Coordinates of C-alpha atoms in Angstrom, one line a residue:
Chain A
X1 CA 126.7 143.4 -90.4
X2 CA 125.2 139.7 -91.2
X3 CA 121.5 140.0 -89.7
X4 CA 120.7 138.0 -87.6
X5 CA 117.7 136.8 -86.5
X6 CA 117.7 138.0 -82.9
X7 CA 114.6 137.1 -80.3
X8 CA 113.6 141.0 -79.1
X9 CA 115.7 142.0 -76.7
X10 CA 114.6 142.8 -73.0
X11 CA 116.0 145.9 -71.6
X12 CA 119.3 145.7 -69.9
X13 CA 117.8 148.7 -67.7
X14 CA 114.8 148.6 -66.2
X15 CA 112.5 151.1 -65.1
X16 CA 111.9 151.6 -61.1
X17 CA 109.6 154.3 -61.5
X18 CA 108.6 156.8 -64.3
X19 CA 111.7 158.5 -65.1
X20 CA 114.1 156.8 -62.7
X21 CA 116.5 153.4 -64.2
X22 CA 118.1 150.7 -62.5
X23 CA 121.7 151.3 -63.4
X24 CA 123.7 154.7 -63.2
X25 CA 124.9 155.7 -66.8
X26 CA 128.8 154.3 -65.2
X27 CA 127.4 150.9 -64.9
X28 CA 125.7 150.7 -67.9
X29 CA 128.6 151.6 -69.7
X30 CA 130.0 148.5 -67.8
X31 CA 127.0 146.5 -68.5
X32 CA 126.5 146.8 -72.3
X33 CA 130.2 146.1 -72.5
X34 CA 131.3 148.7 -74.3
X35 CA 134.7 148.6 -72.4
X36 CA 135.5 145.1 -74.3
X37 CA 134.3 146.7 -77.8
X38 CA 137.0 149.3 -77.1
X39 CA 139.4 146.8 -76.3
X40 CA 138.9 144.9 -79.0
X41 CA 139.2 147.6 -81.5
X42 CA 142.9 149.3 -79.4
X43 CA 141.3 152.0 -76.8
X44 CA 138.6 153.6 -79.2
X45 CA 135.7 153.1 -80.1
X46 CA 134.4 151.6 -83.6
X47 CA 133.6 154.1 -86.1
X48 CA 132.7 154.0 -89.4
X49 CA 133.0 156.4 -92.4
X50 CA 130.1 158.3 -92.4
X51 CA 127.8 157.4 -96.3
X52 CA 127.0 160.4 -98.5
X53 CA 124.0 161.4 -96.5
X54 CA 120.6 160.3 -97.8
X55 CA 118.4 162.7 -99.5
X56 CA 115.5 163.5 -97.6
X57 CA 113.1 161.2 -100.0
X58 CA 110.1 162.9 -97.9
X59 CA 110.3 166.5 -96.0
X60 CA 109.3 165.5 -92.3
X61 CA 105.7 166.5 -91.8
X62 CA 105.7 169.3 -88.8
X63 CA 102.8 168.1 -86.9
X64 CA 99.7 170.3 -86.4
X65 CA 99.6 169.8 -82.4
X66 CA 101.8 170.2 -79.6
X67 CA 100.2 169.2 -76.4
X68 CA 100.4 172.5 -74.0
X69 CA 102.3 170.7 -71.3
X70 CA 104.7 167.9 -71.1
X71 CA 102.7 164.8 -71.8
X72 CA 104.3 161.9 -69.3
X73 CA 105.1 158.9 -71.4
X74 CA 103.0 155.7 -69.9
X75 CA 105.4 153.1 -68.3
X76 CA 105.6 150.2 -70.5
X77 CA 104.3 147.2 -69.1
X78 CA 105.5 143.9 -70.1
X79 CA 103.4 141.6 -67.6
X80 CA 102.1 138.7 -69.6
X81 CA 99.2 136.7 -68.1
X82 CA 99.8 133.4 -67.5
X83 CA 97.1 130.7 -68.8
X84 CA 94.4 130.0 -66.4
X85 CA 94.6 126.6 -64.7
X86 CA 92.3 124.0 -66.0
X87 CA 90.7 122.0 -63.1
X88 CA 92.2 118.5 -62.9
X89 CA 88.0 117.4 -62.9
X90 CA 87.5 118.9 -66.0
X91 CA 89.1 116.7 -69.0
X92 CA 87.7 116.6 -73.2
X93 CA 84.6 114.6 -72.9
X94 CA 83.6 115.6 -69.5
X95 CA 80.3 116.4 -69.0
X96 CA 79.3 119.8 -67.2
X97 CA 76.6 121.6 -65.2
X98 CA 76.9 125.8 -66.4
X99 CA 75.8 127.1 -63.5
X100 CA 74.9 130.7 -65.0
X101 CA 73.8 132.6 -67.8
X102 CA 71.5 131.4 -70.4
X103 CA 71.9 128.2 -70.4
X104 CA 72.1 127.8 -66.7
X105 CA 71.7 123.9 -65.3
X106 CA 71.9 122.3 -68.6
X107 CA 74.8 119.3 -68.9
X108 CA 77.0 120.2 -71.8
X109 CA 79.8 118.4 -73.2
X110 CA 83.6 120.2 -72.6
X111 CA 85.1 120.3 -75.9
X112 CA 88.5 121.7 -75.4
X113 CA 90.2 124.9 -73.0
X114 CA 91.2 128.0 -76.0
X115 CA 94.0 130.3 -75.6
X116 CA 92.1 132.4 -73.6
X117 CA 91.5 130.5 -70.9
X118 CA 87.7 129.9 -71.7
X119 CA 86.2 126.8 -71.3
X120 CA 85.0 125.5 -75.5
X121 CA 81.4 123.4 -74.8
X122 CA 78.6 121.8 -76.9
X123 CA 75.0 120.9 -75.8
X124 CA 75.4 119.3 -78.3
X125 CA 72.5 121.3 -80.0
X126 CA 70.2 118.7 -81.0
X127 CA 70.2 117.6 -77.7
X128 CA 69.4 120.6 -75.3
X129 CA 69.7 123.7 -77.0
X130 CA 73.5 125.0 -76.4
X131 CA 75.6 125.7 -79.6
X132 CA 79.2 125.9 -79.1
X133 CA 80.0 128.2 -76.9
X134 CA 82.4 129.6 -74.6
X135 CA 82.2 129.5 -70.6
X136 CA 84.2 130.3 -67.8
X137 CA 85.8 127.8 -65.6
X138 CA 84.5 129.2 -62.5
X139 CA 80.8 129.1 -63.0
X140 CA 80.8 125.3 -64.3
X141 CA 80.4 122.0 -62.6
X142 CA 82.5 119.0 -63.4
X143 CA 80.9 116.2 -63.5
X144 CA 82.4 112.6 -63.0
X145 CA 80.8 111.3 -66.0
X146 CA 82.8 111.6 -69.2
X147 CA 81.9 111.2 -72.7
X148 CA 84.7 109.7 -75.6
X149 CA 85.6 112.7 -77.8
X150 CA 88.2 111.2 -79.8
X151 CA 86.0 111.5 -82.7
X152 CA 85.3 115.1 -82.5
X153 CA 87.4 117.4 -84.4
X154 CA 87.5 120.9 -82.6
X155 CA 90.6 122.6 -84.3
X156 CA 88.1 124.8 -86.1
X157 CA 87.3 126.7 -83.2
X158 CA 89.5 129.4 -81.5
X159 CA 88.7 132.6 -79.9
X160 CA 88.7 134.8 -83.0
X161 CA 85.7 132.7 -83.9
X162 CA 83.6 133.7 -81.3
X163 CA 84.5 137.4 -82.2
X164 CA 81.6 140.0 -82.2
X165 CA 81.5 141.3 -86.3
X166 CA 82.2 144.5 -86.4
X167 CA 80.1 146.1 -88.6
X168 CA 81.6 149.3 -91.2
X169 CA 80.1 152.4 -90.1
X170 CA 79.0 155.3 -92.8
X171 CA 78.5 158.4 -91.9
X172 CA 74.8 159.2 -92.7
X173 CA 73.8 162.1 -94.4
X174 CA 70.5 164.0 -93.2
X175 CA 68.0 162.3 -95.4
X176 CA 69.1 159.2 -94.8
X177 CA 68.7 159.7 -90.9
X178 CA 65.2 159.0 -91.2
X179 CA 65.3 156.1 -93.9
X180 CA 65.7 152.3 -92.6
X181 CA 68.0 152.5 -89.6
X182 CA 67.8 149.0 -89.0
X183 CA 69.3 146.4 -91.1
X184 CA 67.9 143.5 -90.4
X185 CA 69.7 141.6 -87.7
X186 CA 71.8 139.0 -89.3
X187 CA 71.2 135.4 -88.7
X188 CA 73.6 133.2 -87.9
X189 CA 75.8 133.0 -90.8
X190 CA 75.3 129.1 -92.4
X191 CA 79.1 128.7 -92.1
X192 CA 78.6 128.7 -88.2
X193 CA 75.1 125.9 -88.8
X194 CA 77.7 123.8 -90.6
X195 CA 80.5 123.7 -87.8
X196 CA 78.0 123.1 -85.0
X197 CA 76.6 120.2 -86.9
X198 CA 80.0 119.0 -88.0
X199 CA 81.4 118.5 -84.4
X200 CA 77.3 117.3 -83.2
X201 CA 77.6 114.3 -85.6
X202 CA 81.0 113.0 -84.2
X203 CA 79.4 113.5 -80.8
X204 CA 76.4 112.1 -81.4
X205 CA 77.8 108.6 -82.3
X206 CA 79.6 108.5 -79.5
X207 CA 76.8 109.7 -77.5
X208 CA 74.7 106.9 -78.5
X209 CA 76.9 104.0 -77.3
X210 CA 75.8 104.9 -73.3
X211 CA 72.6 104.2 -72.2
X212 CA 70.7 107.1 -71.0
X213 CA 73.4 110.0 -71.9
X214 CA 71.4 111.4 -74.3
X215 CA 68.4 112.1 -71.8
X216 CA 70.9 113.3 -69.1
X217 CA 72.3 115.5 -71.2
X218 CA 68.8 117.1 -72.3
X219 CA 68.1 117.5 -68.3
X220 CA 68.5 119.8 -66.6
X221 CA 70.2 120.3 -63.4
X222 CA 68.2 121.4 -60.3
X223 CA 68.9 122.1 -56.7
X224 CA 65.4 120.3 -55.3
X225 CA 64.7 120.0 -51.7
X226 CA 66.9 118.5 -49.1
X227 CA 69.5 118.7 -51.4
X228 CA 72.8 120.3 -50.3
X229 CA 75.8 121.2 -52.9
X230 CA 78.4 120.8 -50.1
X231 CA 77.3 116.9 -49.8
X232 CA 76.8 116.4 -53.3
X233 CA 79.0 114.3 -55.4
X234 CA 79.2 115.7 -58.7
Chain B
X1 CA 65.5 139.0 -70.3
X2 CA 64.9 136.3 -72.8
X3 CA 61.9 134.7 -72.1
X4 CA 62.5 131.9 -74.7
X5 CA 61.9 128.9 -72.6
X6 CA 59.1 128.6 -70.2
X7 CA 58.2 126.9 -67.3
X8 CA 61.3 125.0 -66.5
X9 CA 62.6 126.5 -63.4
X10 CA 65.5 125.5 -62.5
X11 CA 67.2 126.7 -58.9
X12 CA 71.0 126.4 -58.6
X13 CA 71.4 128.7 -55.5
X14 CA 70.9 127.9 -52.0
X15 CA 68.2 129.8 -49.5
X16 CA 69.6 131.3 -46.8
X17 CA 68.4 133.8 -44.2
X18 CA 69.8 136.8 -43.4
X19 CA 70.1 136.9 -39.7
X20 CA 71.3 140.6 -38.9
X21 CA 74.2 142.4 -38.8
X22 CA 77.8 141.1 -37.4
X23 CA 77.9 142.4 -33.8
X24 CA 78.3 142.7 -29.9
X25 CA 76.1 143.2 -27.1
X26 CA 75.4 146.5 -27.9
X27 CA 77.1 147.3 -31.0
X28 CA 76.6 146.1 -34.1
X29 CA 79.0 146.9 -37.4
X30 CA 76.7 147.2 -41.1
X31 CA 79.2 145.9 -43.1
X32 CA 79.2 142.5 -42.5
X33 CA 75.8 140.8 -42.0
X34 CA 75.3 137.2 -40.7
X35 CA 73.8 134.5 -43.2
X36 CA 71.9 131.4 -42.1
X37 CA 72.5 129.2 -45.3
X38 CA 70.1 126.3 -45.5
X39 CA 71.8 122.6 -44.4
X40 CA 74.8 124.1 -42.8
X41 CA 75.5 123.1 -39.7
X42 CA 79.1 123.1 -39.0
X43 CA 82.1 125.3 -39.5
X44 CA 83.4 122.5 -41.4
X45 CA 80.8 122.5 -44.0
X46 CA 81.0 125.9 -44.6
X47 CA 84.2 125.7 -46.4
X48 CA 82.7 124.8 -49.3
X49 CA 80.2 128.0 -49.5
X50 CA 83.5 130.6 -48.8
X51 CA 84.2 132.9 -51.7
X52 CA 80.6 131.7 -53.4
X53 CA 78.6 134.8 -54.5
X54 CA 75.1 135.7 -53.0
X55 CA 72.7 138.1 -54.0
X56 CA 69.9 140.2 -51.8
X57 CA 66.7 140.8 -54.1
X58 CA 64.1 143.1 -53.4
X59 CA 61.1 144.4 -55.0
X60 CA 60.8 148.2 -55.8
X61 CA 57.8 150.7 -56.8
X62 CA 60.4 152.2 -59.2
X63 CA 61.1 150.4 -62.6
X64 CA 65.0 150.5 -62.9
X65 CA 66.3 149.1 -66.0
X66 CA 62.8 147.5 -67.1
X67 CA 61.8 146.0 -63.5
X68 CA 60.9 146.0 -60.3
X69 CA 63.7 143.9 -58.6
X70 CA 66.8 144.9 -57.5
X71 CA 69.7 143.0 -56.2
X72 CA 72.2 143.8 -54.0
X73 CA 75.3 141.3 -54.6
X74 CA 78.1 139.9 -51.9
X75 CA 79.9 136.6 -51.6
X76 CA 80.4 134.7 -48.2
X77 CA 83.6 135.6 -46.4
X78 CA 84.1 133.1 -43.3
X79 CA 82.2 131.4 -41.3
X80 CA 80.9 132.5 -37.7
X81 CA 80.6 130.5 -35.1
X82 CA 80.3 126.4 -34.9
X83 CA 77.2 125.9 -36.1
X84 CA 76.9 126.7 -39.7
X85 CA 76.6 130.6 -39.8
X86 CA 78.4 132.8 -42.1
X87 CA 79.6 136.0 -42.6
X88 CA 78.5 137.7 -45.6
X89 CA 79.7 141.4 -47.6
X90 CA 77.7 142.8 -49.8
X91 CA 78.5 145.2 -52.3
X92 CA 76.4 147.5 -50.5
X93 CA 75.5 147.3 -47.2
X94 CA 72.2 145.5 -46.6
X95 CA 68.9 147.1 -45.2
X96 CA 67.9 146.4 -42.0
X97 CA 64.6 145.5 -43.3
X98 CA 66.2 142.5 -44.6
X99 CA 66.4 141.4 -41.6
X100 CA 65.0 137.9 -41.7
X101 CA 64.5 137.4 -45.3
X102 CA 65.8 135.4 -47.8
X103 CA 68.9 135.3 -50.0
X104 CA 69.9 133.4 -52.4
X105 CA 73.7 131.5 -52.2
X106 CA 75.4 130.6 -55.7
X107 CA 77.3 127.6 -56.5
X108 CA 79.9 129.8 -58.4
X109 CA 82.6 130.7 -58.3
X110 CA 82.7 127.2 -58.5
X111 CA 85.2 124.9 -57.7
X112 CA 84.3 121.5 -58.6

């Protein structure tokens, strides 16, 4: 048979619950039209001659453990999340309030939305502090003020970037318990430096061009007295 | 906590006072406590505060995970009344020595 590329396949017989299908073994018979196969090839089914059998390259290895009862097989779940809505306030160049964390009340600058439905954001550094970074949509403020970010190049910057490094572990033996647990935490690798300045230059040109960004960006945002957020206009 | 920056305090929740507990005449029900949040007046303003998270913090004699404060966390659920109240849940219920003090109201889960 020419191979194809096929798309996987969904199942033609879903699962209700574990251990019960959809469709009776009749109608998948039906289903999977096996009735037009025979048809096609005169009231039996296809066969062909069976190849010398294969020698068995490698005896099966009989596995150490069997589980004492039945283990159930997990249903399989398919659901795929769909991407989280961006806010129609919140466009690249728009400048926001984080409202947590850290870095709570400084103005940033929204790069870009990843993959994962995080928010990608700049101080930029120079400016107040905040390297690019990753935030969550819900505890941000949009801001109507928006900065050109045509300039900036942000391709660079996915989730795997902002992956924790997973360190090799080796097994200690008993002397080396006691000898120089730590390593020394590592600073930020110079690679990282490099990007953040690389996308602060773009931004800082364009930064320039408004009066007064700069120092608004390296405010920070406070509720004072008298002040309420359900008046406010962002 | 990182101490790294100093004195800039910044305050992006709103005070609010916890009023007491969500009841009748003579009964009252623990698990939903009444919130008086700071500049809301109306029913109609409250809509922006529904779903935002709040958080109860007291002082304890016991260090627990390297301090004295606790926190007990909720989020505003409706409002009560006409005139600005709100109903709160906490995670927990709160004490009823809390009865009159303050709580803070978050701007997140934001929706601006």
């Amino acid at each position: 048979m020419a191979p194809k590329q096929r798309t996987s396949r969904v199942t033609r017989n879903p699962e209700l619950i574990r251990g019960v299908r959809k469709h009776s073994r009749s109608q998948m018979y039906h289903k999977r039209g096996l009735w037009a196969i025979k048809a096609k090839n005169g009231g039996k089914f296809p066969h062909h001659e069976k190849k010398a059998a294969v020698a068995e390259a490698v005896a099966e290895k009989v596995s150490k453990f069997y589980p004492a009862d039945d283990v159930k097989k997990p249903l399989s779940n398919t659901r795929k999340h769909k991407p989280t809505k961006l806010r129609a306030s919140i466009t690249p160049g728009t400048v926001l309030i984080i409202l947590t964390g850290r870095f709570k009340g400084k103005r940033v600058v929204f790069l870009m939305q990843l993959s994962s439905g995080l928010l990608l954001v700049t101080g930029p550094f120079k400016i107040n502090g905040v390297p690019v970074r990753r935030v969550n949509q819900a505890y941000v403020i949009a801001t109507s003020t928006k900065v050109d970010i045509s300039e900036v190049n942000a391709d660079k910057f996915d989730d795997k970037y902002f992956a924790k490094q997973v360190e090799k572990k080796k097994k200690k033996g008993e002397s080396e318990f006691f000898e120089a647990e730590k390593e020394d935490k590592s600073s930020l690798p110079v690679e990282k430096k490099d990007d953040q300045k690389a996308v602060d230059a773009a931004l800082l040109k364009a930064l320039e061009g408004v009066p007064d960004l700069k120092a608004y960006l390296g405010a920070r945002f406070s509720l004072k007295s008298g002040m309420k957020p359900h008046e406010l206009v962002f | 906590m990182v101490k790294g920056r100093q004195g800039e305090r910044v305050r992006l929740y709103v005070r609010g006072t916890i009023l007491g507990y969500k009841r009748s005449k003579s009964n009252q029900y623990p698990n939903t406590s009444l919130i008086q949040i700071e500049g809301v007046n109306s029913k109609e303003e409250v809509a922006w505060y529904q779903g935002k998270k709040m958080a109860y913090i007291y002082k304890a004699k016991v260090k627990q995970d390297g301090t004295h404060y606790r926190c007990i966390w909720g989020k505003v659920i409706r409002p009560h009344g006409n005139s600005g109240v709100v109903r709160a849940k906490f995670k927990s219920n709160l004490p009823p020595k809390s009865m009159g003090a303050r709580v803070r109201v978050f701007m997140y889960p934001s929706n601006i």
